[in-house]
Amino acid sequence: EPPKVGVASVECSVAGNFMAHLPNASMLGEPHVERTLTLGNATDMHAPLLGDSQQHEGERGATIGSVCKKLDFGSQSTFEDQITTSLQINANDPRGVQIGGHLYGMTGMPFTKRIDQIIVDVKRSDTEGEYEALEDGDSERSSAGQKLYLEVKNWKRIGTKDALIFIPGFNSWLKHSCETFGQMMAMTTLSKTVYPILFAWPGAQVMTYRQASIISASENNRNYFLQMLKSLRAEGFFNIHIVTHSLGVQTLMSCFENNEDGSPSPVSDCFGPAPTSTDGTSSLTQVGKLVCRSITLLNPDYPVDAFREHGFQSLRRVTSQITIVGDKADQALFWSSLINGIVNYFGWSQPSALDSEARRSEKGFQLQAPIGKGIDCMYTEDGDDPDDWLDCDCIDTTGLDTNVNDLRHSAYTVNSILLRDIEEIVVTGKRAATRTTLLHKKGNVYEYCHAPSFVSQ
């Protein structure tokens, strides 16, 4: 079936007594096929949210980007939502200086090397106030009824928030995916800085893991993901964050898998190249490209060998902020490694995105370790040399024991420690080495600075 666009409302518990019946998701109308919906002009915010499904084919259809903008238009927008009261300036990126939520005016890109200084003006709202006499004889307009805000010369504020795309995992149907993603958003303040977008794929059920793995890497999934990215860019979006859970990472890796000739996939080609330590150029060929700000893999069900051989490089091509959150005691991933070991034993084929030379060279039955359990195996050789470790951040959550169920596979929904860290990744873009909640273990592996629940003093 063709992809559909819909809007869901999720009621969640966030403090005090957590209700057993929450989170609870409900669809605000049924999802509609994109090509049959009419929104009129992209700037016409008075058109229906999802349009009229009876429109003639060929007219403009609803896209993810246009629906996000309409939701913003329908909300109670305040003066504070339209101004900048704080700035995040980053000069660590080899591509140039960046200011959060802004584009450089001369190039229209989020980073630049063309400046020697940043000038910030302090502005006041138009509300009139009375002047007050100060002790030194100067006068100042009364702050009553006024708002102070910031403007950066030669930079323009981005009209849209970033897009946060969540790809759910195995055995996660649409309603359940909306509820877990909604709970994650409700426990953070991410909704102030991003539009939450759920990319729901046929996640199958318990007895159909093998089929779900094949579907996750299917051509349909790749085409629909590409269509979503193109629609976001067409609506003026620039910054994209991607979060995946469990088997959803296989959809992501399939989308970014290189073509047979080694060239970037169509999905990769939607993004400008990520900076490297040796090449920080930002040519005009990147104008019009999306910027992948971060990719976060939660308890990822993806083979270690495939990730080290080709998967990591396909992601690193588009972003320098790759975070893997894993748990060595993850029971769901144990069963995944067992099933994939059986697949290897019988010589059954795997989707190319999941395959590797190491897997094909193995004989007999061997567990196929997923990166969510092999969290300390993200290196190219033996890990003794610092250069062997992959340029990504690996977060070991094995020590977390609060708000983590016995399966240890989905702590991201309610565990406040993990949720705050995900929020910091998206909002600040800091690598693990500079985030204050983490302790360095070895190589690229970190763990949370968190005492076990039985420690009380």
XYZ file of C-alpha atoms in Angstrom:
457
model
C 0.000 0.000 0.000
C 1.139 3.605 -0.532
C 2.311 5.536 2.534
C -0.229 7.366 4.649
C -0.099 10.508 6.754
C -1.948 10.839 10.034
C -1.961 12.732 13.325
C -2.124 11.070 16.746
C -2.779 12.428 20.215
C -1.126 10.635 23.146
C -2.204 11.056 26.763
C 0.680 10.305 29.144
C 1.634 10.250 32.803
C 4.638 12.413 33.602
C 4.683 12.838 37.408
C 2.970 11.697 40.610
C 0.791 8.623 40.195
C 1.449 6.919 36.861
C -1.878 5.629 35.589
C -2.042 2.006 34.467
C -4.143 2.864 31.397
C -1.613 5.436 30.165
C -0.058 6.187 27.779
C -3.071 6.020 25.506
C -2.924 7.029 21.837
C -5.845 8.005 19.674
C -5.833 8.959 16.026
C -7.213 12.383 15.131
C -9.025 11.006 12.141
C -7.876 8.108 10.037
C -4.511 8.308 8.221
C -4.914 9.234 4.558
C -2.939 8.303 1.500
C -0.751 11.239 0.551
C -1.612 11.503 -3.115
C -5.383 11.887 -2.545
C -5.209 14.746 -0.035
C -5.449 18.413 -0.834
C -3.808 21.153 1.197
C -3.907 23.899 -1.382
C -0.939 26.223 -1.321
C 1.887 25.193 1.039
C 1.527 28.486 2.872
C -2.254 28.264 3.171
C -2.618 27.489 6.843
C -6.397 27.657 6.760
C -6.683 24.458 4.710
C -7.924 21.343 6.544
C -5.284 19.480 8.567
C -5.339 16.370 6.398
C -7.453 17.634 3.547
C -10.391 16.116 1.772
C -9.817 12.506 0.727
C -12.254 12.938 -2.145
C -10.067 15.374 -4.087
C -9.008 14.662 -7.630
C -5.792 12.817 -8.166
C -2.888 15.025 -9.185
C -3.629 17.791 -6.707
C -1.161 18.598 -3.943
C -1.254 15.937 -1.210
C -0.628 16.183 2.506
C 2.992 15.705 3.513
C 4.643 15.234 6.862
C 6.119 18.726 6.675
C 2.868 20.486 5.854
C 1.010 18.667 8.639
C 3.686 19.692 11.175
C 3.302 23.321 10.158
C -0.468 23.124 10.431
C -0.215 21.709 13.932
C 1.960 24.678 14.877
C -0.542 27.057 13.322
C -3.395 25.486 15.254
C -1.589 25.688 18.590
C -1.583 28.701 20.861
C 1.519 30.474 19.560
C 2.928 33.039 21.979
C 5.355 35.897 21.525
C 8.054 33.777 23.197
C 7.616 31.124 20.497
C 8.520 33.650 17.795
C 11.639 35.176 19.373
C 15.091 34.050 20.487
C 15.935 34.456 24.160
C 19.033 32.243 24.309
C 21.689 31.246 21.796
C 23.810 28.151 21.385
C 26.974 28.919 19.401
C 29.200 26.050 18.296
C 32.675 26.496 16.807
C 33.809 22.862 17.148
C 32.418 21.689 13.811
C 35.069 21.593 11.031
C 32.464 22.939 8.596
C 32.334 26.243 10.449
C 30.525 28.207 13.108
C 26.924 27.268 13.865
C 24.188 29.060 15.788
C 21.338 26.897 16.965
C 18.075 27.593 15.131
C 19.708 29.971 12.619
C 21.002 30.018 9.049
C 23.829 32.195 7.798
C 22.221 34.906 5.678
C 24.707 34.958 2.786
C 24.595 31.234 2.032
C 21.380 30.035 3.661
C 23.321 27.224 5.345
C 23.494 26.391 9.080
C 27.289 26.731 9.237
C 29.893 29.111 7.831
C 33.608 29.917 7.865
C 33.122 33.360 6.366
C 32.830 35.312 9.608
C 35.302 36.728 12.121
C 32.746 37.890 14.649
C 29.159 37.375 15.725
C 27.124 40.457 16.612
C 24.101 39.969 18.829
C 21.600 42.785 19.350
C 19.374 42.921 22.423
C 15.901 43.922 21.312
C 12.760 44.914 23.185
C 9.189 44.190 22.307
C 7.016 47.003 20.965
C 4.991 47.258 24.157
C 5.244 50.799 25.422
C 6.399 51.419 28.966
C 7.245 54.371 31.132
C 10.809 55.567 31.637
C 12.289 55.209 35.086
C 15.023 57.510 36.434
C 18.128 55.654 37.580
C 20.546 56.727 40.286
C 23.238 57.778 37.787
C 20.849 60.053 35.962
C 20.216 57.739 32.996
C 16.745 56.652 32.118
C 15.475 53.232 31.189
C 12.143 52.104 29.860
C 10.118 50.259 32.449
C 10.284 46.503 32.073
C 6.597 46.177 32.787
C 4.915 44.620 29.771
C 8.198 44.362 27.829
C 10.042 41.336 26.529
C 13.769 41.234 25.790
C 14.991 39.060 22.955
C 18.088 38.521 20.813
C 18.813 39.062 17.132
C 22.001 37.945 15.403
C 23.261 40.202 12.622
C 23.674 38.509 9.230
C 21.909 35.389 10.505
C 18.240 34.544 10.070
C 16.084 32.501 12.367
C 14.891 29.193 10.948
C 11.122 29.266 10.583
C 10.673 25.604 11.506
C 11.848 23.436 14.343
C 14.044 20.399 13.741
C 12.421 17.110 12.740
C 12.869 14.120 15.061
C 12.102 10.893 13.210
C 11.503 7.812 15.342
C 11.633 4.326 13.803
C 10.088 1.732 16.175
C 11.207 -1.861 16.484
C 9.869 -5.389 16.254
C 6.378 -6.264 17.543
C 5.423 -2.591 17.746
C 2.120 -1.870 16.027
C 0.998 1.671 15.184
C -0.932 2.452 18.382
C 1.779 1.012 20.612
C 4.493 2.904 18.710
C 2.595 6.173 19.126
C 2.231 5.514 22.855
C 5.898 4.722 23.515
C 7.098 7.657 21.395
C 4.536 9.950 23.001
C 5.647 8.918 26.491
C 9.249 9.629 25.525
C 8.315 13.116 24.303
C 6.157 13.820 27.365
C 9.004 12.983 29.763
C 11.286 15.528 28.064
C 11.023 19.071 26.704
C 11.912 17.978 23.180
C 8.573 19.131 21.779
C 9.801 22.728 22.182
C 12.649 22.164 19.721
C 11.526 19.335 17.411
C 8.522 18.011 15.540
C 7.988 14.373 16.614
C 7.522 12.185 13.536
C 6.846 8.463 13.732
C 7.891 6.350 10.747
C 5.690 3.298 11.311
C 6.552 0.161 9.329
C 4.965 -3.333 9.490
C 6.748 -4.490 12.658
C 5.154 -7.980 12.687
C 4.579 -10.050 15.853
C 6.419 -12.502 18.061
C 6.325 -15.597 15.829
C 7.245 -13.703 12.650
C 10.640 -12.250 13.555
C 12.304 -13.612 10.414
C 9.664 -12.004 8.165
C 9.908 -8.729 10.080
C 13.671 -8.652 9.540
C 13.176 -9.054 5.785
C 10.408 -6.424 5.677
C 12.512 -3.945 7.636
C 15.099 -3.930 4.851
C 12.566 -3.976 2.001
C 12.561 -1.645 -0.983
C 9.146 -0.289 0.019
C 10.495 0.854 3.375
C 13.430 2.570 1.662
C 11.199 4.327 -0.866
C 8.732 5.538 1.780
C 11.528 6.842 3.994
C 12.990 8.682 1.006
C 9.585 10.152 0.172
C 9.242 11.416 3.736
C 12.648 13.148 3.644
C 11.891 14.809 0.318
C 8.574 16.119 1.615
C 10.275 17.569 4.700
C 12.850 19.368 2.587
C 10.160 20.679 0.243
C 8.421 22.280 3.235
C 11.555 24.124 4.362
C 12.992 21.722 6.932
C 16.781 21.580 7.322
C 17.783 19.727 10.470
C 16.924 16.060 10.941
C 17.443 13.855 14.002
C 16.844 10.114 13.724
C 16.148 7.782 16.655
C 15.601 4.057 16.136
C 14.797 1.218 18.488
C 15.529 -2.503 18.209
C 14.720 -3.915 14.753
C 13.940 -0.429 13.464
C 17.680 0.066 13.014
C 17.567 -2.453 10.167
C 15.182 -0.160 8.298
C 17.579 2.733 8.887
C 20.664 0.797 7.791
C 18.885 -0.440 4.677
C 17.926 3.133 3.752
C 21.533 4.324 4.060
C 23.104 1.244 2.458
C 25.378 2.166 -0.443
C 24.415 1.351 -4.004
C 26.095 -1.637 -5.643
C 28.705 0.623 -7.255
C 29.636 2.094 -3.861
C 27.893 5.426 -4.416
C 25.602 6.907 -1.732
C 22.052 5.655 -1.590
C 19.198 8.011 -2.581
C 18.464 8.545 1.129
C 22.117 9.402 1.860
C 22.091 11.775 -1.087
C 19.334 13.816 0.580
C 21.875 14.904 3.194
C 24.977 17.000 2.938
C 28.213 15.217 3.871
C 29.192 15.099 7.519
C 32.388 16.856 8.607
C 35.557 14.877 9.180
C 38.707 15.720 11.109
C 40.590 16.343 7.850
C 37.928 17.894 5.632
C 35.632 20.571 6.968
C 34.678 22.241 3.713
C 31.116 23.336 3.022
C 30.783 23.775 -0.704
C 27.814 25.269 -2.492
C 26.886 21.758 -3.624
C 25.441 21.260 -0.130
C 22.917 24.054 -0.566
C 19.436 22.543 -0.539
C 20.583 19.408 1.300
C 19.210 18.263 4.613
C 21.520 18.254 7.645
C 21.528 15.076 9.724
C 22.208 16.419 13.209
C 22.226 13.103 15.047
C 21.471 9.407 14.770
C 20.690 7.510 17.974
C 20.337 3.724 18.014
C 18.458 2.399 21.061
C 19.042 -1.299 21.887
C 19.789 -1.854 18.189
C 19.145 -5.275 16.672
C 21.802 -5.194 13.981
C 24.813 -7.513 13.499
C 28.129 -6.305 14.925
C 30.067 -7.640 11.913
C 27.833 -5.889 9.361
C 28.034 -2.622 11.307
C 31.821 -2.714 11.473
C 32.241 -3.736 7.824
C 29.894 -1.288 6.107
C 27.004 -0.081 8.281
C 28.930 2.461 10.325
C 30.516 4.117 7.289
C 27.129 4.584 5.601
C 25.892 6.513 8.668
C 29.131 8.410 9.282
C 28.916 9.777 5.750
C 25.973 11.984 6.758
C 26.521 12.740 10.460
C 29.309 12.939 13.024
C 26.890 12.423 15.931
C 26.224 8.667 16.135
C 25.159 7.263 19.501
C 24.570 3.583 20.293
C 22.698 2.795 23.505
C 22.985 -0.848 24.529
C 22.613 -3.289 27.396
C 24.697 -6.463 27.771
C 21.806 -8.088 29.660
C 19.195 -7.343 26.961
C 17.072 -10.503 26.813
C 15.214 -9.618 23.606
C 18.507 -9.257 21.751
C 19.657 -12.638 23.081
C 16.727 -14.321 21.323
C 17.458 -12.262 18.229
C 21.067 -13.506 18.164
C 19.808 -17.073 18.617
C 17.326 -16.854 15.727
C 19.916 -15.290 13.431
C 22.388 -17.994 14.452
C 19.869 -20.604 13.290
C 19.433 -18.672 10.024
C 23.185 -18.825 9.487
C 23.333 -22.522 10.390
C 20.844 -23.439 7.665
C 22.520 -21.125 5.163
C 19.480 -18.950 4.610
C 20.116 -15.620 2.953
C 20.027 -12.286 4.736
C 19.148 -8.859 3.306
C 22.304 -7.252 1.927
C 22.199 -4.502 4.541
C 22.567 -7.146 7.278
C 25.088 -9.368 5.531
C 28.855 -9.398 6.022
C 31.966 -11.277 4.976
C 32.401 -12.476 8.547
C 28.930 -14.023 8.599
C 29.395 -15.794 5.281
C 32.746 -17.233 6.388
C 31.307 -18.756 9.586
C 30.589 -22.481 9.566
C 28.105 -24.238 11.817
C 25.935 -22.673 14.489
C 27.132 -19.433 16.076
C 25.200 -16.704 17.828
C 25.075 -13.547 15.693
C 25.900 -10.802 18.156
C 23.801 -7.608 17.774
C 25.417 -4.254 18.495
C 22.907 -3.615 21.283
C 24.564 -6.396 23.324
C 28.076 -6.088 21.890
C 28.246 -2.464 23.016
C 32.019 -2.637 23.643
C 32.876 -4.186 20.259
C 32.672 -1.054 18.122
C 36.212 -1.140 16.740
C 37.825 -2.154 13.462
C 40.776 -4.277 14.605
C 41.495 -5.428 18.150
C 40.675 -2.205 19.985
C 44.186 -1.780 21.438
C 44.962 1.252 19.308
C 42.801 4.381 19.838
C 42.468 4.679 16.064
C 40.779 1.277 15.935
C 37.657 2.479 17.752
C 34.804 3.667 15.538
C 33.984 7.382 15.649
C 30.728 6.930 17.561
C 29.564 7.066 21.170
C 28.540 3.790 22.816
C 26.491 4.088 26.010
C 26.428 0.989 28.222
C 23.188 0.953 30.259
C 23.778 -2.451 31.870
C 24.188 -0.733 35.244
C 20.820 1.032 35.143
C 18.301 -0.667 37.419
C 15.492 1.860 37.822
C 12.466 1.959 35.509
C 13.937 -0.952 33.547
C 11.835 -4.092 33.058
C 13.142 -7.660 33.171
C 13.527 -7.782 29.394
C 15.885 -4.755 29.587
C 15.007 -3.741 26.044
C 12.957 -0.525 26.201
C 14.123 1.721 29.042
C 13.983 4.773 26.790
C 10.262 5.299 27.435
C 10.351 6.139 31.170
C 13.932 6.018 32.456
C 14.673 9.658 33.238
C 18.466 9.243 33.108
C 18.391 7.886 29.577
C 15.699 10.330 28.459
C 17.667 13.366 29.672
C 20.704 12.115 27.805
C 18.740 11.662 24.569
C 17.378 15.169 25.022
C 20.886 16.580 25.484
C 22.059 14.847 22.307
C 19.248 16.373 20.251
C 19.230 19.857 21.787
C 22.944 20.525 22.293
C 24.634 18.114 19.891
C 27.322 17.323 22.478
C 29.365 14.157 22.127
C 29.543 11.736 25.052
C 32.956 13.020 26.172
C 31.462 16.435 27.005
C 28.131 15.346 28.507
C 28.245 15.639 32.281
C 26.079 12.590 33.062
C 28.557 10.087 31.577
C 31.733 8.371 32.739
C 34.331 7.053 30.310
C 35.017 3.302 30.455
C 37.316 2.591 27.512
C 37.664 3.440 23.852
C 34.332 4.869 22.713
C 32.324 3.269 25.543
C 30.676 5.306 28.312
C 28.276 4.594 31.153
C 25.986 6.756 33.255
C 27.204 8.239 36.508
C 24.419 6.587 38.477
C 24.391 4.715 41.778
C 22.399 1.443 41.947
C 18.955 1.656 43.536
C 20.056 -0.238 46.697
C 22.632 2.482 47.528
C 20.991 5.008 49.868
C 23.916 6.887 51.425
